[in-house]
PDB file of C-alpha atoms in Angstrom:
ATOM      1  CA  MET A1239      86.392  97.061  85.483  1.00 38.00           C
ATOM      2  CA  SER A1240      87.807  95.272  88.505  1.00 41.00           C
ATOM      3  CA  THR A1241      86.173  95.567  91.891  1.00 46.00           C
ATOM      4  CA  HIS A1242      89.340  94.687  93.795  1.00 62.00           C
ATOM      5  CA  SER A1243      90.681  97.137  96.329  1.00 85.00           C
ATOM      6  CA  TRP A1244      94.224  98.506  96.043  1.00 97.00           C
ATOM      7  CA  PRO A1245      96.056  98.141  99.366  1.00 98.00           C
ATOM      8  CA  TYR A1246      99.528  98.524  97.883  1.00 98.00           C
ATOM      9  CA  PRO A1247     102.039 101.341  98.531  1.00 98.00           C
ATOM     10  CA  HIS A1248     103.331 103.908  96.035  1.00 98.00           C
ATOM     11  CA  ILE A1249     106.849 102.477  95.947  1.00 98.00           C
ATOM     12  CA  VAL A1250     107.827  98.878  95.187  1.00 98.00           C
ATOM     13  CA  ALA A1251     111.359  97.489  95.552  1.00 98.00           C
ATOM     14  CA  HIS A1252     112.336  95.881  92.233  1.00 98.00           C
ATOM     15  CA  ARG A1253     113.405  92.240  92.555  1.00 98.00           C
ATOM     16  CA  GLY A1254     113.609  92.658  96.314  1.00 98.00           C
ATOM     17  CA  GLY A1255     116.642  94.852  96.839  1.00 98.00           C
ATOM     18  CA  GLY A1256     116.947  96.831  93.641  1.00 98.00           C
ATOM     19  CA  LYS A1257     120.555  97.734  92.867  1.00 98.00           C
ATOM     20  CA  LEU A1258     121.720  97.051  96.423  1.00 98.00           C
ATOM     21  CA  ALA A1259     121.601  93.238  96.472  1.00 98.00           C
ATOM     22  CA  PRO A1260     121.566  90.222  94.159  1.00 98.00           C
ATOM     23  CA  GLU A1261     118.134  90.185  92.559  1.00 98.00           C
ATOM     24  CA  ASN A1262     115.402  87.717  93.510  1.00 98.00           C
ATOM     25  CA  THR A1263     117.137  86.397  96.628  1.00 98.00           C
ATOM     26  CA  LEU A1264     116.193  86.295 100.291  1.00 98.00           C
ATOM     27  CA  ALA A1265     119.144  88.596 100.945  1.00 98.00           C
ATOM     28  CA  ALA A1266     117.618  91.133  98.557  1.00 98.00           C
ATOM     29  CA  ILE A1267     114.325  91.011 100.418  1.00 98.00           C
ATOM     30  CA  ASP A1268     116.151  91.618 103.676  1.00 98.00           C
ATOM     31  CA  VAL A1269     117.905  94.646 102.130  1.00 98.00           C
ATOM     32  CA  GLY A1270     114.597  96.026 100.896  1.00 98.00           C
ATOM     33  CA  ALA A1271     113.202  95.667 104.407  1.00 98.00           C
ATOM     34  CA  GLU A1272     116.283  97.344 105.910  1.00 98.00           C
ATOM     35  CA  TRP A1273     115.557 100.384 103.752  1.00 98.00           C
ATOM     36  CA  GLY A1274     111.999 100.454 105.055  1.00 98.00           C
ATOM     37  CA  HIS A1275     110.204  99.227 101.968  1.00 98.00           C
ATOM     38  CA  THR A1276     106.821  97.622 102.495  1.00 98.00           C
ATOM     39  CA  MET A1277     106.401  95.937  99.093  1.00 98.00           C
ATOM     40  CA  ILE A1278     108.693  93.968  96.823  1.00 98.00           C
ATOM     41  CA  GLU A1279     108.456  92.711  93.256  1.00 98.00           C
ATOM     42  CA  PHE A1280     110.069  89.458  92.187  1.00 98.00           C
ATOM     43  CA  ASP A1281     110.012  86.843  89.420  1.00 98.00           C
ATOM     44  CA  ALA A1282     108.895  83.234  89.909  1.00 99.00           C
ATOM     45  CA  LYS A1283     109.025  80.126  87.749  1.00 98.00           C
ATOM     46  CA  LEU A1284     108.920  76.318  87.942  1.00 98.00           C
ATOM     47  CA  SER A1285     111.815  73.908  88.181  1.00 98.00           C
ATOM     48  CA  GLN A1286     111.744  70.650  86.239  1.00 98.00           C
ATOM     49  CA  ASP A1287     110.120  68.969  89.255  1.00 98.00           C
ATOM     50  CA  ARG A1288     107.584  71.778  89.761  1.00 98.00           C
ATOM     51  CA  GLN A1289     109.216  73.584  92.651  1.00 98.00           C
ATOM     52  CA  ILE A1290     108.498  77.322  92.515  1.00 99.00           C
ATOM     53  CA  PHE A1291     111.636  79.443  92.781  1.00 99.00           C
ATOM     54  CA  LEU A1292     112.799  82.946  91.968  1.00 99.00           C
ATOM     55  CA  LEU A1293     114.647  83.812  88.767  1.00 98.00           C
ATOM     56  CA  HIS A1294     114.166  86.467  86.108  1.00 98.00           C
ATOM     57  CA  ASP A1295     115.868  84.948  83.068  1.00 98.00           C
ATOM     58  CA  ASP A1296     115.106  81.665  81.347  1.00 98.00           C
ATOM     59  CA  THR A1297     118.746  80.739  81.877  1.00 98.00           C
ATOM     60  CA  LEU A1298     120.931  80.653  84.957  1.00 98.00           C
ATOM     61  CA  ASP A1299     124.042  82.180  83.427  1.00 98.00           C
ATOM     62  CA  ARG A1300     123.626  85.874  84.298  1.00 98.00           C
ATOM     63  CA  THR A1301     122.719  85.660  87.975  1.00 98.00           C
ATOM     64  CA  SER A1302     124.273  82.443  89.266  1.00 98.00           C
ATOM     65  CA  ASN A1303     127.232  80.148  88.819  1.00 98.00           C
ATOM     66  CA  GLY A1304     124.992  77.720  86.955  1.00 98.00           C
ATOM     67  CA  TRP A1305     124.205  77.558  83.273  1.00 98.00           C
ATOM     68  CA  GLY A1306     121.445  76.442  80.942  1.00 98.00           C
ATOM     69  CA  VAL A1307     117.665  76.674  81.096  1.00 98.00           C
ATOM     70  CA  ALA A1308     116.653  76.764  84.753  1.00 98.00           C
ATOM     71  CA  GLY A1309     113.217  75.247  84.188  1.00 98.00           C
ATOM     72  CA  GLU A1310     114.794  72.126  82.723  1.00 98.00           C
ATOM     73  CA  GLN A1311     116.699  71.368  85.928  1.00 98.00           C
ATOM     74  CA  PRO A1312     115.494  69.778  89.184  1.00 98.00           C
ATOM     75  CA  TRP A1313     115.401  71.768  92.387  1.00 98.00           C
ATOM     76  CA  SER A1314     117.995  69.475  93.982  1.00 98.00           C
ATOM     77  CA  LYS A1315     120.514  70.828  91.461  1.00 98.00           C
ATOM     78  CA  LEU A1316     119.275  74.423  91.475  1.00 98.00           C
ATOM     79  CA  ALA A1317     119.450  74.549  95.269  1.00 98.00           C
ATOM     80  CA  GLN A1318     123.222  74.033  95.160  1.00 98.00           C
ATOM     81  CA  LEU A1319     123.911  77.113  93.039  1.00 98.00           C
ATOM     82  CA  ASP A1320     125.434  80.394  94.183  1.00 98.00           C
ATOM     83  CA  ALA A1321     123.110  83.254  93.233  1.00 98.00           C
ATOM     84  CA  GLY A1322     124.982  85.973  95.114  1.00 98.00           C
ATOM     85  CA  SER A1323     128.668  86.092  94.216  1.00 98.00           C
ATOM     86  CA  TRP A1324     128.001  87.503  90.729  1.00 98.00           C
ATOM     87  CA  PHE A1325     126.786  90.640  92.504  1.00 98.00           C
ATOM     88  CA  SER A1326     129.522  91.004  95.117  1.00 98.00           C
ATOM     89  CA  LYS A1327     131.671  88.998  97.500  1.00 98.00           C
ATOM     90  CA  ALA A1328     129.433  90.125 100.353  1.00 98.00           C
ATOM     91  CA  PHE A1329     126.756  87.771  99.025  1.00 98.00           C
ATOM     92  CA  ASP A1330     128.917  84.708  98.311  1.00 98.00           C
ATOM     93  CA  GLY A1331     126.924  81.528  98.646  1.00 98.00           C
ATOM     94  CA  GLU A1332     123.481  83.154  98.579  1.00 98.00           C
ATOM     95  CA  PRO A1333     121.163  80.462  97.184  1.00 98.00           C
ATOM     96  CA  LEU A1334     118.252  80.659  94.818  1.00 98.00           C
ATOM     97  CA  ALA A1335     115.040  81.244  96.766  1.00 98.00           C
ATOM     98  CA  LEU A1336     111.912  79.115  96.937  1.00 99.00           C
ATOM     99  CA  LEU A1337     108.573  80.903  96.861  1.00 99.00           C
ATOM    100  CA  SER A1338     107.705  79.343 100.217  1.00 98.00           C
ATOM    101  CA  ASP A1339     110.799  80.932 101.794  1.00 98.00           C
ATOM    102  CA  VAL A1340     109.924  84.287 100.223  1.00 98.00           C
ATOM    103  CA  ALA A1341     106.435  84.127 101.695  1.00 98.00           C
ATOM    104  CA  ALA A1342     107.961  83.473 105.125  1.00 98.00           C
ATOM    105  CA  ARG A1343     110.254  86.501 104.700  1.00 98.00           C
ATOM    106  CA  CYS A1344     107.302  88.658 103.679  1.00 98.00           C
ATOM    107  CA  ARG A1345     105.482  87.522 106.797  1.00 98.00           C
ATOM    108  CA  GLN A1346     108.545  88.251 108.936  1.00 98.00           C
ATOM    109  CA  HIS A1347     109.052  91.743 107.485  1.00 98.00           C
ATOM    110  CA  ARG A1348     105.344  92.495 107.012  1.00 98.00           C
ATOM    111  CA  MET A1349     105.974  93.165 103.353  1.00 98.00           C
ATOM    112  CA  MET A1350     103.524  92.982 100.469  1.00 98.00           C
ATOM    113  CA  ALA A1351     104.429  91.303  97.195  1.00 98.00           C
ATOM    114  CA  ASN A1352     104.040  91.578  93.455  1.00 99.00           C
ATOM    115  CA  ILE A1353     104.757  88.143  92.019  1.00 99.00           C
ATOM    116  CA  GLU A1354     105.682  88.285  88.355  1.00 99.00           C
ATOM    117  CA  ILE A1355     104.910  84.931  86.768  1.00 99.00           C
ATOM    118  CA  LYS A1356     107.913  84.162  84.535  1.00 98.00           C
ATOM    119  CA  PRO A1357     107.174  80.855  82.812  1.00 98.00           C
ATOM    120  CA  THR A1358     109.792  78.916  80.957  1.00 97.00           C
ATOM    121  CA  THR A1359     108.763  78.871  77.296  1.00 95.00           C
ATOM    122  CA  GLY A1360     106.075  76.243  76.794  1.00 96.00           C
ATOM    123  CA  SER A1361     104.955  76.084  80.420  1.00 98.00           C
ATOM    124  CA  GLU A1362     102.827  79.226  80.554  1.00 98.00           C
ATOM    125  CA  ALA A1363      99.527  77.776  81.755  1.00 98.00           C
ATOM    126  CA  GLU A1364     101.118  75.262  84.111  1.00 98.00           C
ATOM    127  CA  THR A1365     103.243  77.956  85.722  1.00 98.00           C
ATOM    128  CA  GLY A1366     100.341  80.370  86.084  1.00 99.00           C
ATOM    129  CA  ARG A1367      98.203  77.769  87.824  1.00 98.00           C
ATOM    130  CA  ALA A1368     100.944  76.524  90.119  1.00 99.00           C
ATOM    131  CA  ILE A1369     102.035  79.974  91.264  1.00 99.00           C
ATOM    132  CA  ALA A1370      98.475  81.174  91.853  1.00 99.00           C
ATOM    133  CA  ASP A1371      97.634  78.085  93.906  1.00 99.00           C
ATOM    134  CA  ALA A1372     100.825  78.374  95.960  1.00 99.00           C
ATOM    135  CA  ALA A1373     100.398  82.107  96.491  1.00 98.00           C
ATOM    136  CA  LYS A1374      96.854  81.640  97.769  1.00 98.00           C
ATOM    137  CA  THR A1375      98.079  79.182 100.395  1.00 98.00           C
ATOM    138  CA  LEU A1376     101.409  80.777 101.332  1.00 98.00           C
ATOM    139  CA  TRP A1377     100.062  84.315 101.760  1.00 98.00           C
ATOM    140  CA  GLN A1378      97.107  83.376 103.969  1.00 98.00           C
ATOM    141  CA  GLY A1379      96.583  86.005 106.632  1.00 98.00           C
ATOM    142  CA  MET A1380      98.634  88.579 104.700  1.00 98.00           C
ATOM    143  CA  THR A1381      97.696  91.121 102.055  1.00 98.00           C
ATOM    144  CA  ALA A1382      96.985  89.177  98.883  1.00 98.00           C
ATOM    145  CA  PRO A1383      99.969  89.194  96.538  1.00 98.00           C
ATOM    146  CA  LEU A1384      99.504  90.995  93.238  1.00 98.00           C
ATOM    147  CA  LEU A1385     100.111  88.566  90.369  1.00 99.00           C
ATOM    148  CA  SER A1386     101.449  89.904  87.074  1.00 99.00           C
ATOM    149  CA  SER A1387     102.849  88.553  83.840  1.00 99.00           C
ATOM    150  CA  PHE A1388     103.692  89.420  80.264  1.00 98.00           C
ATOM    151  CA  SER A1389     102.101  86.069  79.402  1.00 98.00           C
ATOM    152  CA  TYR A1390      98.359  86.346  78.797  1.00 98.00           C
ATOM    153  CA  GLU A1391      98.116  82.545  78.962  1.00 98.00           C
ATOM    154  CA  ALA A1392      99.822  82.412  82.358  1.00 98.00           C
ATOM    155  CA  LEU A1393      97.574  85.130  83.806  1.00 98.00           C
ATOM    156  CA  GLU A1394      94.466  83.447  82.415  1.00 98.00           C
ATOM    157  CA  ALA A1395      95.506  80.181  84.062  1.00 99.00           C
ATOM    158  CA  ALA A1396      96.113  82.049  87.322  1.00 99.00           C
ATOM    159  CA  ARG A1397      92.661  83.639  87.054  1.00 98.00           C
ATOM    160  CA  GLN A1398      91.007  80.282  86.552  1.00 98.00           C
ATOM    161  CA  ALA A1399      92.937  78.696  89.419  1.00 98.00           C
ATOM    162  CA  GLN A1400      92.535  81.495  91.984  1.00 98.00           C
ATOM    163  CA  PRO A1401      90.076  84.118  90.720  1.00 98.00           C
ATOM    164  CA  ASP A1402      90.174  86.066  93.998  1.00 98.00           C
ATOM    165  CA  LEU A1403      93.878  86.916  93.702  1.00 98.00           C
ATOM    166  CA  PRO A1404      94.447  90.329  92.074  1.00 98.00           C
ATOM    167  CA  ARG A1405      96.089  90.380  88.669  1.00 98.00           C
ATOM    168  CA  GLY A1406      97.963  92.899  86.533  1.00 98.00           C
ATOM    169  CA  LEU A1407      98.832  92.612  82.844  1.00 98.00           C
ATOM    170  CA  LEU A1408     102.437  93.536  82.016  1.00 98.00           C
ATOM    171  CA  LEU A1409     103.229  95.423  78.808  1.00 98.00           C
ATOM    172  CA  ASP A1410     106.641  96.557  77.625  1.00 98.00           C
ATOM    173  CA  GLU A1411     105.200  97.997  74.409  1.00 98.00           C
ATOM    174  CA  TRP A1412     101.864  99.730  73.981  1.00 98.00           C
ATOM    175  CA  ASP A1413      99.061  97.364  72.981  1.00 98.00           C
ATOM    176  CA  GLU A1414      95.891  98.876  71.559  1.00 98.00           C
ATOM    177  CA  ALA A1415      94.017  95.830  72.856  1.00 98.00           C
ATOM    178  CA  TRP A1416      94.945  96.662  76.467  1.00 98.00           C
ATOM    179  CA  GLN A1417      91.357  97.279  77.521  1.00 98.00           C
ATOM    180  CA  ALA A1418      89.964  94.067  76.061  1.00 98.00           C
ATOM    181  CA  LYS A1419      92.797  92.020  77.533  1.00 98.00           C
ATOM    182  CA  THR A1420      92.658  93.497  81.021  1.00 98.00           C
ATOM    183  CA  ALA A1421      88.865  93.148  81.045  1.00 98.00           C
ATOM    184  CA  ALA A1422      88.994  89.510  79.956  1.00 98.00           C
ATOM    185  CA  LEU A1423      91.529  88.759  82.682  1.00 98.00           C
ATOM    186  CA  ASP A1424      89.561  90.820  85.240  1.00 98.00           C
ATOM    187  CA  CYS A1425      92.745  92.730  86.017  1.00 98.00           C
ATOM    188  CA  VAL A1426      92.916  95.176  88.889  1.00 98.00           C
ATOM    189  CA  SER A1427      95.954  96.828  87.298  1.00 98.00           C
ATOM    190  CA  ILE A1428      98.108  97.296  84.249  1.00 98.00           C
ATOM    191  CA  HIS A1429     101.893  97.232  84.629  1.00 99.00           C
ATOM    192  CA  LEU A1430     103.782  99.303  82.090  1.00 98.00           C
ATOM    193  CA  ASN A1431     107.226 100.432  81.092  1.00 98.00           C
ATOM    194  CA  HIS A1432     107.070 103.993  82.415  1.00 98.00           C
ATOM    195  CA  LYS A1433     108.366 105.322  79.076  1.00 98.00           C
ATOM    196  CA  LEU A1434     105.000 104.447  77.514  1.00 98.00           C
ATOM    197  CA  LEU A1435     103.125 106.948  79.658  1.00 98.00           C
ATOM    198  CA  ASP A1436     102.180 110.576  79.461  1.00 98.00           C
ATOM    199  CA  ALA A1437      99.517 112.423  81.429  1.00 98.00           C
ATOM    200  CA  GLY A1438      96.829 111.755  78.834  1.00 98.00           C
ATOM    201  CA  ARG A1439      97.449 108.027  78.649  1.00 98.00           C
ATOM    202  CA  VAL A1440      97.416 107.771  82.446  1.00 98.00           C
ATOM    203  CA  ALA A1441      94.031 109.501  82.480  1.00 98.00           C
ATOM    204  CA  VAL A1442      92.626 107.062  79.909  1.00 98.00           C
ATOM    205  CA  LEU A1443      93.818 104.027  81.860  1.00 98.00           C
ATOM    206  CA  LYS A1444      92.459 105.393  85.124  1.00 98.00           C
ATOM    207  CA  ALA A1445      89.112 106.176  83.501  1.00 98.00           C
ATOM    208  CA  ALA A1446      88.913 102.510  82.506  1.00 98.00           C
ATOM    209  CA  GLY A1447      89.097 101.593  86.198  1.00 98.00           C
ATOM    210  CA  LEU A1448      92.661 100.286  86.191  1.00 98.00           C
ATOM    211  CA  HIS A1449      95.367 100.918  88.735  1.00 98.00           C
ATOM    212  CA  ILE A1450      98.767 101.606  87.187  1.00 98.00           C
ATOM    213  CA  LEU A1451     102.112 100.145  88.241  1.00 99.00           C
ATOM    214  CA  VAL A1452     105.175 101.290  86.287  1.00 98.00           C
ATOM    215  CA  TYR A1453     108.711  99.945  85.961  1.00 98.00           C
ATOM    216  CA  THR A1454     111.631 100.542  86.305  1.00 98.00           C
ATOM    217  CA  VAL A1455     111.879 104.153  87.494  1.00 98.00           C
ATOM    218  CA  ASN A1456     115.249 105.162  88.921  1.00 98.00           C
ATOM    219  CA  ASP A1457     115.064 108.944  88.531  1.00 98.00           C
ATOM    220  CA  ALA A1458     113.424 110.859  91.368  1.00 98.00           C
ATOM    221  CA  ASP A1459     112.059 113.644  89.157  1.00 98.00           C
ATOM    222  CA  ARG A1460     110.454 111.167  86.803  1.00 98.00           C
ATOM    223  CA  ALA A1461     108.976 109.311  89.771  1.00 98.00           C
ATOM    224  CA  ARG A1462     107.402 112.535  91.081  1.00 98.00           C
ATOM    225  CA  THR A1463     105.949 113.323  87.672  1.00 98.00           C
ATOM    226  CA  LEU A1464     104.390 109.876  87.339  1.00 98.00           C
ATOM    227  CA  LEU A1465     102.835 110.086  90.794  1.00 98.00           C
ATOM    228  CA  LYS A1466     101.483 113.542  89.975  1.00 98.00           C
ATOM    229  CA  TRP A1467      99.809 112.145  86.870  1.00 98.00           C
ATOM    230  CA  GLY A1468      98.050 109.518  88.985  1.00 98.00           C
ATOM    231  CA  VAL A1469     100.256 106.446  88.696  1.00 98.00           C
ATOM    232  CA  ASP A1470      99.543 104.199  91.674  1.00 98.00           C
ATOM    233  CA  ALA A1471     102.844 102.365  92.134  1.00 98.00           C
ATOM    234  CA  ILE A1472     106.429 102.773  91.001  1.00 98.00           C
ATOM    235  CA  CYS A1473     108.828  99.848  90.848  1.00 98.00           C
ATOM    236  CA  THR A1474     112.399 101.032  91.381  1.00 98.00           C
ATOM    237  CA  ASP A1475     115.955  99.754  91.583  1.00 98.00           C
ATOM    238  CA  ARG A1476     117.019 102.891  93.457  1.00 98.00           C
ATOM    239  CA  ILE A1477     115.428 101.831  96.715  1.00 98.00           C
ATOM    240  CA  ASP A1478     117.888 104.097  98.511  1.00 97.00           C
ATOM    241  CA  ILE A1479     116.707 107.362  96.891  1.00 97.00           C
ATOM    242  CA  ILE A1480     113.106 106.476  95.988  1.00 98.00           C
ATOM    243  CA  GLY A1481     112.093 105.225  99.401  1.00 96.00           C
ATOM    244  CA  PRO A1482     108.831 104.091 100.971  1.00 94.00           C
ATOM    245  CA  ASP A1483     107.911 107.655 101.991  1.00 93.00           C
ATOM    246  CA  PHE A1484     108.809 109.175  98.621  1.00 95.00           C
ATOM    247  CA  ARG A1485     106.486 111.861  97.304  1.00 88.00           C
TER     248      ARG A1485
END
């Protein structure tokens, strides 16, 4: 059972701006702040030359005008890409974001962060270490960012590098070994696809001493039900209807 505190709010803006801005960009973080959100979730990985930047997919194709595996390209090339125009013309020219710039935005907006470690295949441990070390430095003087990952190896590397940073294990499918894995990683939380939960399962997880963050909840009634069951945090794309004061 983790001894970490839980300073995080009930509502977390998915990938910065949810459905209102191009995901994982500084513009998205600004949109989340405009809607009053006090915590964002985003995905981080390493470039070929070990710069930490934001991107969900392994490849650039879906959310930029680039193509190919992002982690196999240097930051000098990635920095030239347009990561906004795919979403709308209003965001033409929006660049990919470095983790250091995101930390500065969080400081500016007084926002908390859930950093999902998204390693390129084969770089799990390296990515976990690098992101944990950077997060420890960049978020000094702010609420510690909550690190999460689907990769056990990446989270274990993050734990070894910066054991004081809180961690959450991500699961998209139920894993009967959840308790052993979260205990071994000294997780403060477990992050689950909300469809995996019912009231009984929430009670079991809470009894094990875990906080629960769920994704991606875009229906207000479902969000209320989850909170009633005892879920601690809801990650949402609908940052306009499931706002920071949502109950």
